[in-house]
Each structure stands twice: as C-alpha cells, then as structure tokens.
Short mmCIF file of C-alpha atoms in Angstrom, two decimals:
data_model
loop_
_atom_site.label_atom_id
_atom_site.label_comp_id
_atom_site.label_asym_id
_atom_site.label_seq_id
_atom_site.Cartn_x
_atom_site.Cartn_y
_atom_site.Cartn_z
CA UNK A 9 103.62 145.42 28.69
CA UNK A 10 106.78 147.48 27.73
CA UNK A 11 106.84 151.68 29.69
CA UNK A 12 108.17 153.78 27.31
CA UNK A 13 111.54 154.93 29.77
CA UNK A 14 113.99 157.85 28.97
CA UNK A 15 116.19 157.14 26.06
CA UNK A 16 120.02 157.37 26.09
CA UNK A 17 120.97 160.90 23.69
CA UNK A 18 122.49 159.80 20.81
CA UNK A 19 119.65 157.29 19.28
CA UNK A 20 118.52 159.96 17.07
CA UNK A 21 114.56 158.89 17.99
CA UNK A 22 112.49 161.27 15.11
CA UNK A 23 109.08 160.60 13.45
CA UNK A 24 109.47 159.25 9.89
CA UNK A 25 107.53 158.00 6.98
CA UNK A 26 108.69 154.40 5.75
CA UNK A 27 107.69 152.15 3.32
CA UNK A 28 109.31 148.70 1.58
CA UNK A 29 111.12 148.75 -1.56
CA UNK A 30 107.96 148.84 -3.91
CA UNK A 31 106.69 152.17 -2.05
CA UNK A 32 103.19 150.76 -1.24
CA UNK A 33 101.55 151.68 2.18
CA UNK A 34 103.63 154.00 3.56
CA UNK A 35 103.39 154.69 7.83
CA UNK A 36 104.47 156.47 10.56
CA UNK A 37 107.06 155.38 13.22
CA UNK A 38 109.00 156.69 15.76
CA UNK A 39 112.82 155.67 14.47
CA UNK A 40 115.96 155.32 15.87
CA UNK A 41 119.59 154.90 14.60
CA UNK A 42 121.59 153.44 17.84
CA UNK A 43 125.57 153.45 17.22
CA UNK A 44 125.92 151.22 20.51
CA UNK A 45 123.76 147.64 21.97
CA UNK A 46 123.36 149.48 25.25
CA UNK A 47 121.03 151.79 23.17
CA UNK A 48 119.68 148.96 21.38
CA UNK A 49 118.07 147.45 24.25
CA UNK A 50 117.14 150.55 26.09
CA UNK A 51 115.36 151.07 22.81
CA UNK A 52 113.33 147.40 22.57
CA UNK A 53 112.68 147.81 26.65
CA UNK A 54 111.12 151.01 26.31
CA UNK A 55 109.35 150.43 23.21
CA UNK A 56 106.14 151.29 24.57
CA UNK A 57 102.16 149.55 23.81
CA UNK A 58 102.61 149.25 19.74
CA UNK A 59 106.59 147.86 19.92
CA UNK A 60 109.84 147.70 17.67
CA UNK A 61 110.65 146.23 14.78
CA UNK A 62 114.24 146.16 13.31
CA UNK A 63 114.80 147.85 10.17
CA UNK A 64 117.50 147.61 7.98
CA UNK A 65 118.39 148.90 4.43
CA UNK A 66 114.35 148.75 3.22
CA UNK A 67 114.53 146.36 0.71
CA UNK A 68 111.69 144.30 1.66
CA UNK A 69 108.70 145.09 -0.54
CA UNK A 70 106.20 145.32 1.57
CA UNK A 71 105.58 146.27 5.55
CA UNK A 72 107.94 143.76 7.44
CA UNK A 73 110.01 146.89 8.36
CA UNK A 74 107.82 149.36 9.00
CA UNK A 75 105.30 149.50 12.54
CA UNK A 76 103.16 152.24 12.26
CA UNK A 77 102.34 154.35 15.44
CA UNK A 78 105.42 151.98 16.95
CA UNK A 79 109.07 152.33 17.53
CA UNK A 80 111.37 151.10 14.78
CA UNK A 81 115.17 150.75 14.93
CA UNK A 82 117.80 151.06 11.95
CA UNK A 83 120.48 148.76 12.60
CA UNK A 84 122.86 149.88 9.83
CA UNK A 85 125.05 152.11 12.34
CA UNK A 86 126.02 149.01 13.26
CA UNK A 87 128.53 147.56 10.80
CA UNK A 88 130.88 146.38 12.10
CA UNK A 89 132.91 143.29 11.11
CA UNK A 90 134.18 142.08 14.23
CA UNK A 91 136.23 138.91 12.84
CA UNK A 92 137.16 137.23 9.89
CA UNK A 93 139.11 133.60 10.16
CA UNK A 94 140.99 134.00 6.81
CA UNK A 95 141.78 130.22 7.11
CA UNK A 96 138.10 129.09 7.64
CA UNK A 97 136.12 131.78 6.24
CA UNK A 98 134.38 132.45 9.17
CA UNK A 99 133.42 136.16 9.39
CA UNK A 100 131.46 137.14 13.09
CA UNK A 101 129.97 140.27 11.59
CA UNK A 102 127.15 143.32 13.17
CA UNK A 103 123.37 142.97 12.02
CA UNK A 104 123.75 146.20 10.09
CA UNK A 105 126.86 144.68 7.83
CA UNK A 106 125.65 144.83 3.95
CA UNK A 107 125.85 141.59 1.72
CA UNK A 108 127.95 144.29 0.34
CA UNK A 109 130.41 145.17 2.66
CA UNK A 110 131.54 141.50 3.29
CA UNK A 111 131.26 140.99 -0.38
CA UNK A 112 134.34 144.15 -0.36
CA UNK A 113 136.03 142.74 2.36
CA UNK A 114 135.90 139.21 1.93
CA UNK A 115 136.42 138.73 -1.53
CA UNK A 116 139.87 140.32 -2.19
CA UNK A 117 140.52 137.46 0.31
CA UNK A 118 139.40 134.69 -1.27
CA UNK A 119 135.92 133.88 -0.46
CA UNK A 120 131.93 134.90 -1.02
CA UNK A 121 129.08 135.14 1.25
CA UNK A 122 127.15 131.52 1.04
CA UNK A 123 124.17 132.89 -0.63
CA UNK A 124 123.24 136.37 -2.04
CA UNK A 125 119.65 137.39 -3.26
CA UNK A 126 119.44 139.53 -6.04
CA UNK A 127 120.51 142.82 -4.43
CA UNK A 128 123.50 142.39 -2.50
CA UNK A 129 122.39 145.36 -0.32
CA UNK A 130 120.36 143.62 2.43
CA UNK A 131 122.30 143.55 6.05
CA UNK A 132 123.23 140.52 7.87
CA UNK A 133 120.33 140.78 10.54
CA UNK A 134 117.52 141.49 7.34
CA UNK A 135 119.12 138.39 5.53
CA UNK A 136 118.79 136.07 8.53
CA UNK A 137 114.93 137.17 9.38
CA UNK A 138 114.00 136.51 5.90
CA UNK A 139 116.41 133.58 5.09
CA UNK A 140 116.81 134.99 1.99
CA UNK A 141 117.68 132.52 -0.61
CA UNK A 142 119.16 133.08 -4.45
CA UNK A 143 120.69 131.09 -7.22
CA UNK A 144 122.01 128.65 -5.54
CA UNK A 145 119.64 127.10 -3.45
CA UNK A 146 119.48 123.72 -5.18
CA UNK A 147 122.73 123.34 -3.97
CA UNK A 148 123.46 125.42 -0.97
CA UNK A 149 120.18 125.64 0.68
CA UNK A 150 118.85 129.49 2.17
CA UNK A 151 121.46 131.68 4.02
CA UNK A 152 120.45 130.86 7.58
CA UNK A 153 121.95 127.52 6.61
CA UNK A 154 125.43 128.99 6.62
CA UNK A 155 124.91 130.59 10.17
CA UNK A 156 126.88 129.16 12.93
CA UNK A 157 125.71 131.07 16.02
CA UNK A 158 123.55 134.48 16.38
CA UNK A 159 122.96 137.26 19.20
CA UNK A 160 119.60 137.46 19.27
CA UNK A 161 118.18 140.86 21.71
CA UNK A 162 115.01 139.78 23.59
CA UNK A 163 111.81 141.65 24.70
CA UNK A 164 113.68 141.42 28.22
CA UNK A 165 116.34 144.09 26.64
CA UNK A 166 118.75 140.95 26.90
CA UNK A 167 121.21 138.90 24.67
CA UNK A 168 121.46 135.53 24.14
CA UNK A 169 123.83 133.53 21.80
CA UNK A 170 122.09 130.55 20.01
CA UNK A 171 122.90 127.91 17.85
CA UNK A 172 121.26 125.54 15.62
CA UNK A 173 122.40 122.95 18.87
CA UNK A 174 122.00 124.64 21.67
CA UNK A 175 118.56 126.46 21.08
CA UNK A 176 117.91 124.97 17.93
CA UNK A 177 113.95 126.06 18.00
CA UNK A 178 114.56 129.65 18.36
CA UNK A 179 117.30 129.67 15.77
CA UNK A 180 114.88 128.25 13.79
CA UNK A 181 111.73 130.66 14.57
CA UNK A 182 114.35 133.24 13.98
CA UNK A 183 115.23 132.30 10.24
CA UNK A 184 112.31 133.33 8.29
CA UNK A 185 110.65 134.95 10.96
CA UNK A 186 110.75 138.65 10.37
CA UNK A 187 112.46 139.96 13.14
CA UNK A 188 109.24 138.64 15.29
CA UNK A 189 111.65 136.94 17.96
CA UNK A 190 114.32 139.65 18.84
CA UNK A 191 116.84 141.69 16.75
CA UNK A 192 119.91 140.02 15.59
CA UNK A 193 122.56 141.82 17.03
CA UNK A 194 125.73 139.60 15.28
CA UNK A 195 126.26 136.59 13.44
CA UNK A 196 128.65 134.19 12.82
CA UNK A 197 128.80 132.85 9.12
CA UNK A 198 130.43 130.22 6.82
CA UNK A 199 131.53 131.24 3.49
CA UNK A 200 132.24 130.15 0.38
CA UNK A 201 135.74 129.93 -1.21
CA UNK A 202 136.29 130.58 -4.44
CA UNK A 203 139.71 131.56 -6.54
CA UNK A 204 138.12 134.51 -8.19
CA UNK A 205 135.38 137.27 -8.25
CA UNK A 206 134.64 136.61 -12.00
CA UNK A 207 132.05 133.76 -12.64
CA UNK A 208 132.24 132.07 -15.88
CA UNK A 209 128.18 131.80 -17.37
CA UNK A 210 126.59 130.44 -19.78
CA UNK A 211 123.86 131.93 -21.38
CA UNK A 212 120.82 130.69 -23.92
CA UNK A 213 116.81 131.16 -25.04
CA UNK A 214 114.11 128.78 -24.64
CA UNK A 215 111.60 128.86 -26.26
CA UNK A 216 108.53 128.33 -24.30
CA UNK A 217 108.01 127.19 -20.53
CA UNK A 218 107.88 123.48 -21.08
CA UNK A 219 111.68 123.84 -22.60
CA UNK A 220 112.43 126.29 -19.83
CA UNK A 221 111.38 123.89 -16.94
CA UNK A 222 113.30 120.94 -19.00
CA UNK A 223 116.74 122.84 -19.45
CA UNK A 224 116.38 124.49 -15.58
CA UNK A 225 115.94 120.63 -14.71
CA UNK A 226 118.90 119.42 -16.81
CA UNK A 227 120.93 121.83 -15.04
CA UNK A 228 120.60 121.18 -11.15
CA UNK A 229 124.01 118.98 -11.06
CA UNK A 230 126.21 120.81 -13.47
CA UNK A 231 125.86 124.44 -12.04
CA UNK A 232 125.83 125.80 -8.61
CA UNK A 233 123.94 128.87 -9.87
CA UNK A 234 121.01 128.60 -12.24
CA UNK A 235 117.91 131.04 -13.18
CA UNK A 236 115.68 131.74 -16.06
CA UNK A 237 114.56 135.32 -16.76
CA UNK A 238 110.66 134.44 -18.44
CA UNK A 239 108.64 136.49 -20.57
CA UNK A 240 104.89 136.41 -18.72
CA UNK A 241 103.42 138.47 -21.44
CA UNK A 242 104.10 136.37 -24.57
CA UNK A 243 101.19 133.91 -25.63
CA UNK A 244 100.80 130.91 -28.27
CA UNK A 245 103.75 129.10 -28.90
CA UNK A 246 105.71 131.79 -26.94
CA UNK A 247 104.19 131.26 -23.68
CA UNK A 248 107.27 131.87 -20.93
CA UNK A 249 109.88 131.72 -23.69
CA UNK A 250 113.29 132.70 -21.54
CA UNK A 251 116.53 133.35 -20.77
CA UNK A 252 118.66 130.96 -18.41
CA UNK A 253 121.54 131.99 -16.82
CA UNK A 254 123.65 129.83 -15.07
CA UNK A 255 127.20 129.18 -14.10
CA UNK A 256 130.31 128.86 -10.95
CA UNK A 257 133.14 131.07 -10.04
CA UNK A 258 135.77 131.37 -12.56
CA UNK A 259 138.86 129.43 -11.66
CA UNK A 260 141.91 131.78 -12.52
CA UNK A 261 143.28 129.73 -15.37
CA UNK A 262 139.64 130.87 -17.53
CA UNK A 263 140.22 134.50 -16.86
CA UNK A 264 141.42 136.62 -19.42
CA UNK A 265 144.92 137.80 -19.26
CA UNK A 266 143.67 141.68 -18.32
CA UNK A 267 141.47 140.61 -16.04
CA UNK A 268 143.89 137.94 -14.22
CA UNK A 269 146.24 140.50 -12.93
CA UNK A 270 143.39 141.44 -10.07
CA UNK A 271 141.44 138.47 -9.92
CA UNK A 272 139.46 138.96 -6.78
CA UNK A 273 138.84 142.49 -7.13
CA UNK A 274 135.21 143.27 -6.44
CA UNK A 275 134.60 146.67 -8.41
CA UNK A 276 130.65 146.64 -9.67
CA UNK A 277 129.20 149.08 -12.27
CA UNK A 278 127.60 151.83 -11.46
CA UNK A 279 125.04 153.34 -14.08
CA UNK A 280 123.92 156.10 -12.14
CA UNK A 281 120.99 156.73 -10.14
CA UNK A 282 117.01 157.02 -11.32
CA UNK A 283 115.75 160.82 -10.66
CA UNK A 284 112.30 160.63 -9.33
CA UNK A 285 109.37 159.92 -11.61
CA UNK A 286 106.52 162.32 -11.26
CA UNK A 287 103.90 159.97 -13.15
CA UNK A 288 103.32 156.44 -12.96
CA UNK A 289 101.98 153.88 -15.59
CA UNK A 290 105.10 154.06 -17.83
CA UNK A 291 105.47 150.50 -17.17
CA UNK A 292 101.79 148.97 -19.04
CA UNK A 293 100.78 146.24 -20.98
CA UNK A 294 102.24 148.00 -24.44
CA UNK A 295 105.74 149.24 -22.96
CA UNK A 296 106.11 145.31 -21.01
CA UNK A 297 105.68 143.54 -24.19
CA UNK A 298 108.31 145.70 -26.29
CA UNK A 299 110.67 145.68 -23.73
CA UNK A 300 110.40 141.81 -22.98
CA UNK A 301 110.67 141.59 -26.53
CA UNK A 302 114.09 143.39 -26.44
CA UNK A 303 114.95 141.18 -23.66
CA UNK A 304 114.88 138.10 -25.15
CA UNK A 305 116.13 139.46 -28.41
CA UNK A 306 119.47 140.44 -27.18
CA UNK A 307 120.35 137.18 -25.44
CA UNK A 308 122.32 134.61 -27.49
CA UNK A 309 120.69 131.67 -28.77
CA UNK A 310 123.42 129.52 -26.57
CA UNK A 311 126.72 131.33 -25.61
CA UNK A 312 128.97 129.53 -23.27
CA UNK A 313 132.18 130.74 -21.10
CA UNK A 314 130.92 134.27 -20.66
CA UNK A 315 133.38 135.88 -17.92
CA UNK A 316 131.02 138.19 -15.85
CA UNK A 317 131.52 140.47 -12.64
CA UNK A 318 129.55 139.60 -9.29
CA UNK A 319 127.27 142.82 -9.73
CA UNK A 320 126.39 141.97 -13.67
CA UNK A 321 125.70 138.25 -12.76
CA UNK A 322 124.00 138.27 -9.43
CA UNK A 323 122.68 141.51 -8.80
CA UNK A 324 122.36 143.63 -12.44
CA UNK A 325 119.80 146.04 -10.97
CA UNK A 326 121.98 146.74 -7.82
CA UNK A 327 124.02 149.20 -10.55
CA UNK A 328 121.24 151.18 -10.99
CA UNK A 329 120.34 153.03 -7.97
CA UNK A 330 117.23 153.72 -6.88
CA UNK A 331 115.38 151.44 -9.62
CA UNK A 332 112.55 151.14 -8.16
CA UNK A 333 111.76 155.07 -8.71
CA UNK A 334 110.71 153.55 -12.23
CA UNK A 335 107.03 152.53 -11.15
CA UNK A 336 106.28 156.25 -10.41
CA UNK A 337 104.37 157.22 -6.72
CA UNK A 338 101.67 154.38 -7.09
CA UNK A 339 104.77 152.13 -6.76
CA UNK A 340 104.45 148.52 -7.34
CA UNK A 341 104.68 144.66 -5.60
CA UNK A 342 106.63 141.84 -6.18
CA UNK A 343 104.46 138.69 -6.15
CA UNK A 344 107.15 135.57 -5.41
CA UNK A 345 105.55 132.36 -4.90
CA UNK A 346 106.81 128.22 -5.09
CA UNK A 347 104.80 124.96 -5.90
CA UNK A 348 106.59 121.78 -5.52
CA UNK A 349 108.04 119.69 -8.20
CA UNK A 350 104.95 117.80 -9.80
CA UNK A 351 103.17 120.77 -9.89
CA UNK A 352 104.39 122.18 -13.06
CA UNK A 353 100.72 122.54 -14.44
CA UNK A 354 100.03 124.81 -11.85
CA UNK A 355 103.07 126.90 -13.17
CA UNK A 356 101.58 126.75 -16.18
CA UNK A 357 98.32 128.20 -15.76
CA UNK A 358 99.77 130.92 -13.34
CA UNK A 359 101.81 131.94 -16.68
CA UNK A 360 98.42 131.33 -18.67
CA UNK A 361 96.73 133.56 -16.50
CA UNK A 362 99.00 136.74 -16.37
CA UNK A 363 99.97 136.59 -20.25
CA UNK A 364 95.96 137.01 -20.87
CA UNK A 365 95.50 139.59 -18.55
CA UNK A 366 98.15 141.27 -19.89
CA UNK A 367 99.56 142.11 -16.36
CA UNK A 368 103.10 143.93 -17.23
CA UNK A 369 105.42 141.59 -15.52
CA UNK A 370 109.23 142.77 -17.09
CA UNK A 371 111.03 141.20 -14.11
CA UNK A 372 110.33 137.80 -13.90
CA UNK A 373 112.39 135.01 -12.47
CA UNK A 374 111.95 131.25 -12.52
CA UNK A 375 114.58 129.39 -10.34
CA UNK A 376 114.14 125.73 -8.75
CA UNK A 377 114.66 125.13 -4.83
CA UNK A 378 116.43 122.39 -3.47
CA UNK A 379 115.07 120.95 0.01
CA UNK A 380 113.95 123.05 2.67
CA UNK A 381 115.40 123.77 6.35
CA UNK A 382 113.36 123.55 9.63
CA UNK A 383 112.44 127.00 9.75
CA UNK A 384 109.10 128.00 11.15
CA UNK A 385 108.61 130.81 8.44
CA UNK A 386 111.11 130.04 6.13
CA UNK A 387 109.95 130.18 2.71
CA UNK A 388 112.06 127.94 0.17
CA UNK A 389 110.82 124.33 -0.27
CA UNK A 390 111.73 122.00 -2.64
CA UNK A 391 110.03 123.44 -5.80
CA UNK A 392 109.39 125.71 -8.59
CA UNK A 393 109.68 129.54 -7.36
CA UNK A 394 108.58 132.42 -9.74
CA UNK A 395 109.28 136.08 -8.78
CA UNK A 396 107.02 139.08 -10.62
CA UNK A 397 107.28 142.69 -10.50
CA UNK A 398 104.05 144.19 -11.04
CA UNK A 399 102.77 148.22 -11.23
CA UNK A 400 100.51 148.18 -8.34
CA UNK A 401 98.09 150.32 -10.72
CA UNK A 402 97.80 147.37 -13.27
CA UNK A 403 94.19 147.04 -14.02
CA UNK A 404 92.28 144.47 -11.77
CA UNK A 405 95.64 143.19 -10.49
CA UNK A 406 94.22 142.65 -6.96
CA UNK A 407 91.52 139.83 -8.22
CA UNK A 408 94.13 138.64 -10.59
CA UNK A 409 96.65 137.72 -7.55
CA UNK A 410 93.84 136.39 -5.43
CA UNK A 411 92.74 134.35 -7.71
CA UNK A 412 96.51 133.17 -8.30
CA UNK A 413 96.89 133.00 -4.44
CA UNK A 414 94.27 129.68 -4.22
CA UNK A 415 96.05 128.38 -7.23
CA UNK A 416 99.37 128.49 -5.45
CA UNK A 417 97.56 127.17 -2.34
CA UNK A 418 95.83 124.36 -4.29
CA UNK A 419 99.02 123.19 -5.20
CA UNK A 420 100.27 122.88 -1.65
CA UNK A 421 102.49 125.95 -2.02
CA UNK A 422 103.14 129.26 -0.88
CA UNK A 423 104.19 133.04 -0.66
CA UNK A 424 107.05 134.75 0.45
CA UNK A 425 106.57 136.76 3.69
CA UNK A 426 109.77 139.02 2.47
CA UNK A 427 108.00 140.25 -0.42
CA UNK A 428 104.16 140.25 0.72
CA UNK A 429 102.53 143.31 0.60
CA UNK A 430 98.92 141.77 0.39
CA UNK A 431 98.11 138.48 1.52
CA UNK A 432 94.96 137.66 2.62
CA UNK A 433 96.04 136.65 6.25
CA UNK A 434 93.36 133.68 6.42
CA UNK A 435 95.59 131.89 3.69
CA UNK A 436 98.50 131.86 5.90
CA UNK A 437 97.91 128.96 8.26
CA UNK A 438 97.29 126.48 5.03
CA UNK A 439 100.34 127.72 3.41
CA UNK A 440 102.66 127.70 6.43
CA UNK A 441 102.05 124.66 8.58
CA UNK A 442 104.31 125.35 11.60
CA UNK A 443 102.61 128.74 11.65
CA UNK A 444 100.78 127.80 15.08
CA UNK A 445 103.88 126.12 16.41
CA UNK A 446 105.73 129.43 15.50
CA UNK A 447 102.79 131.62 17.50
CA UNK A 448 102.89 129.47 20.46
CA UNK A 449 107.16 130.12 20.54
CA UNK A 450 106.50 133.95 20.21
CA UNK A 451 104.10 134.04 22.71
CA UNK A 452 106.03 132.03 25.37
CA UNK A 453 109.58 134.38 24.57
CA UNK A 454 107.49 137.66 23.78
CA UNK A 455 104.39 137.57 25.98
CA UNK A 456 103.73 141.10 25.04
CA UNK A 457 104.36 141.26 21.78
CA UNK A 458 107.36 143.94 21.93
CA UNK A 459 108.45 143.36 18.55
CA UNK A 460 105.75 144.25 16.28
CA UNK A 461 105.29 145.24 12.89
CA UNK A 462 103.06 146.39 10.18
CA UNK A 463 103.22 143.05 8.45
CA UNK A 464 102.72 141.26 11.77
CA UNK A 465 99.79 142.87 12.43
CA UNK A 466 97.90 142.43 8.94
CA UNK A 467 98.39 138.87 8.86
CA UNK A 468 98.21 137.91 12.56
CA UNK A 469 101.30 136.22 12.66
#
C-alpha cells in the first residue's frame, strides 16, 4: 500500500471539485499540477490508501478523471514537444500536449495527427487511455494504432518505455484502459501527411435511417472521413433522417486562389465563449425538435467540393467555448454505444425507442468502425457506433438507457468507457470480454491499486 511521503514544493497539491465534461457527479480530490517527472512520480508513490488518477483537459463525460477522497494529477504542465522528424512525421511529444498544439505545430509542416475525435482539445496521454477514435476509423483504425512507443509511470514511481513488440500486453491494457496501468508520460506518434489544412467535403440529406445506413455504407472506400449527423426525434417516414458529411484533405490544386497563398495554415473560428446558464431544461423535447428541424433544413440536398477548415469539419463545437454550459447545472451525458454490422435492426429500434420518448437528443452522430485492435478496453469494433447528448434531467431517461443498455448488449455490443457516466457495472464483463484478462494484468503490475479512479471504482474494473 502506497505512504503518503513529503511532496516536492512546486506541485501545487490543493483540494478541488472536478467533474467530466457533462458536469454530472462532481467530487473531491486532492490535485496536483507537476511542471517536472521527478514530481510526477513522487506524486503516484505517495499517493496514499485511495490513489491517483491522471487528469488531463476534462473532456471525458463522466468520472474517468476524477478520484474522489484520492490524489489526482493534471498533466497539462507538461507540453512539451520534444521532437518532430519533419521527414517521417514522427512527433515524440509530453502526455499533456493538446490534439491542438500538434495540430498548430505540425500542420504548417505538412502533416495531421492520425486520428482526432471531435474536440481536438484532449492531450496526448487522455487520447491514448481512451483510444479515442473519430471519422476515420474505417480506414485508419483508433489513435493508439498510430503509437510507436510510450513512457508509461508505474505504481513503483518508475518509467518504462513499451512498444506494441516489446511489451505488447501492457501497451495494449494501456490503450483503452483509463489511465488504470500508469500515466503516460510521452509518446511517440505517426502522422498523417497531407498537402493542405483545408479538406474538400461533400455534404447531403437522407431521408430516413435505412437511406442513412445505405449511403454511410456506399461510402467506406471513397472517403477517409465519413459521419452522419441523425435526427433521433423525428418519427414516421422521418425516422433518423440525416446529414452525412464526408470527405479527404484538399490537395492544393482544389483550393481557391485566396485561400492557396497559406495553404497549411491552421487558424480555427472562434465564436466566443457560453456565459454560465443559471437554469437548466432549455434543451426539452419542444426546443430538440425545432432545432433538429433547423438542422436538417439548412444542409443541402447534395453539395459536393465544399472547401472547409479543420475546426468547421472535425471539431465545429471546439469554436464555441465552454458549450457544454448549455445544459444548465443539472448538466447532461453522452450515451455512445456500437453493434456490429448485421445488427442494423437493433439500430433501429434504439432510434424507435428515443424518437417516442421524446428524449431531446440534438447531437447525434452515426459513424461506422472498421476492425478493432487488441486492446483490453478499447472500445471501437467493427460496427455501427451512435453518439447522443442527452439533458441528464430528461424525464425517465435513466430506465430509458437501461433498457437501451440490454438492447446494445443483446446485440453483442457495447459502451464507451470514455463517455460512461452510468453503467450498470454488472453489464461490463458481457460487453468487454478481455475484461478479466485486463484485471488479472492490473493486479499483477498494480497490486495495490495506486491508480484509482471514480469510474474505476463504480464499475469494478
């Protein structure tokens, strides 16, 4: 068991309240902000009986950052790129390192991280212990993919480098599993090379799910990026009528002339930031439905060759700062599961079910996942994947989602750990199957459970 020990100054320990990104179950931890790894691992040694978790920019959406009564330690003072192999695109970067600091570095240069989620402010060491995956993971597989080595901090306050060759099974318990293993302290990874930071899209409506699921099907060879935005509250003939999205990096012969004299200048909007919202429940059943109705209504029927920025294509909400302020104090969860291929009934009747409840879903995404990696926890398999933001005061949303929960199960698929806020934890084992193999690992490199989280604890992983 881990002594709590005298800290080095400078770590900034404090009491603080955190919470995810959808502002649910707030607790208590003792934090820390070390500038240095020798702090770092004084830190994770002298955690004390309830542990450390790493934390970095908060945008999971539930409790995988947070360890209540326990230590927790920001890593974002620690961002620094330590080498970039123009040549190769090989960038060996600090845990704390944004998606959108290399994205500011590294694209002037020629070249884009291998995959981005939909808010390009998660840090190297967050995107590794969730294996985040995004648009492109028919064709480019989950980010952990693109990782040649990692420093991974142990319970022992030490470092070890691995690979997936040389300790290929705790690389792999480390992609996916939520900072459970150690702390990422650096990583080494691939990226992509591209000629510009424009990417040429093209945009049109379905008009129901079935055509959705047939056009996102049609499209897994011809673009590298695909998604469908789907309206969950429209019924009849309307059911999961969308928007699909998809396109590659512009090559700099189709960019316009203004835009071709700085062609791999990264420069997203800003729209300002969202002031706190004293009230919540301005996001219901009525206020959904008209504002998936403007959605819809302002895409083109089919528009092809649209020229858009990196922010506006993969991460539109990133310009508005502090979005989530929207859903008002009772805050809300984002409910992201996948089925596999053959399973498109189940899709189906998850739609079914949330359009007659009425459950005001205005961010919804459908995307399609290519094969998945040998990660313990990692979440993308080959299958459907829907994403949905929902008020967490939405009438009878807790039955709704448990009910939706053995349908997803049924089906032989699962839920993402990144954005679970309230699995039941006796689903788990069923939906993961190297859960137990993944256990066993901890327990033999973390007999005492050092690193420790909210998360952890409420499902027993």
């Amino acid at each position: 068991m881990a002594v709590p020990q005298e800290i080095s100054p400078g770590t900034g320990l404090h009491q603080e309240r955190l919470y995810g990104w959808g502002m649910t179950s707030p607790s208590v931890a003792e934090v820390a902000d070390p500038t240095a790894l020798e702090q770092l691992s004084e830190l994770v040694v002298g955690a004390g009986p309830r542990g450390v978790i790493a934390r970095g920019l908060g945008r999971s959406y539930g409790d995988p950052a947070q360890n209540g009564g326990g230590r927790v330690v920001r890593t974002t003072s620690l961002n620094k790129i330590l080498n970039i192999d123009i040549e190769r695109g090989i960038v060996v970067a600090q845990a704390g390192v944004s998606l959108h600091q290399l994205m500011g570095t590294m694209l002037p240069l020629g070249w884009f991280v291998p995959v981005t989620p939909g808010t390009r402010y998660v840090t190297v060491g967050g995107a590794i212990g969730a294996d985040i995956h995004g648009k492109n993971h028919h064709s480019a597989g989950s980010f952990t993919q693109h990782v040649l080595a990692m420093d991974l901090l142990g319970a022992d306050g030490q470092i070890r480098t691995l690979t997936p060759d040389t300790e290929p099974e705790l690389f792999w318990a480390t992609a996916g599993g939520m900072g459970l293993t150690g702390i990422v302290t650096q990583a080494t990874i691939a990226f992509k090379k591209v000629e510009t930071a424009r990417i040429k899209a093209d945009i049109w409506r379905a008009p129901d799910l079935d055509g959705v699921m047939a056009e996102l099907a049609a499209t897994d060879d011809k673009y590298p990026y695909t998604v469908a935005w789907i309206d969950c509250l429209s019924t009849g003939k309307n059911l999961g009528r969308s928007v699909l999205t998809c396109g590659d990096f512009a090559k700099l012969d189709e960019l316009p002339a203004k835009v071709r004299r700085e062609p791999r200048k990264f420069a997203p909007l800003s729209l300002g930031t969202v002031p706190p919202v004293p009230v919540s429940g301005l996001l219901n059943k009525m206020t959904g439905r008209v504002f998936n109705e403007m959605w819809f209504r302002k895409a083109p029927l089919r528009k092809e060759g649209v020229i858009q920025g990196v922010g506006a294509f993969f991460h539109p909400l990133d310009g508005i700062m502090e979005w989530n302020r929207v859903y008002g104090p009772a805050g809300f969860l984002q409910w992201q599961f996948v089925v596999p291929f053959g399973a498109e009934d189940t899709l189906r009747q998850i739609v079914e079910r949330i359009s007659a409840h009425g459950a005001p879903a205005a961010l919804t995404v459908l995307k399609r996942f290519g094969a998945g990696n040998s990660g313990y926890l990692s979440f993308p398999t080959r299958g459907w994947t829907l994403a949905l933001d929902f008020p967490t005061n939405t009438p009878g949303l807790a039955q709704l989602l448990d009910g939706l929960d053995e349908k997803v199960l049924e089906a032989g698929g699962r839920l993402y750990l990144a954005k679970d806020s309230r699995m039941r934890p006796e689903l788990l084992d069923e939906m993961y199957p190297r859960l137990e193999a993944f256990r066993k690992l901890r327990a033999e490199i973390d007999p005492h459970q050092v690193f420790m989280s909210d998360q952890a604890r409420r499902l027993h992983l």
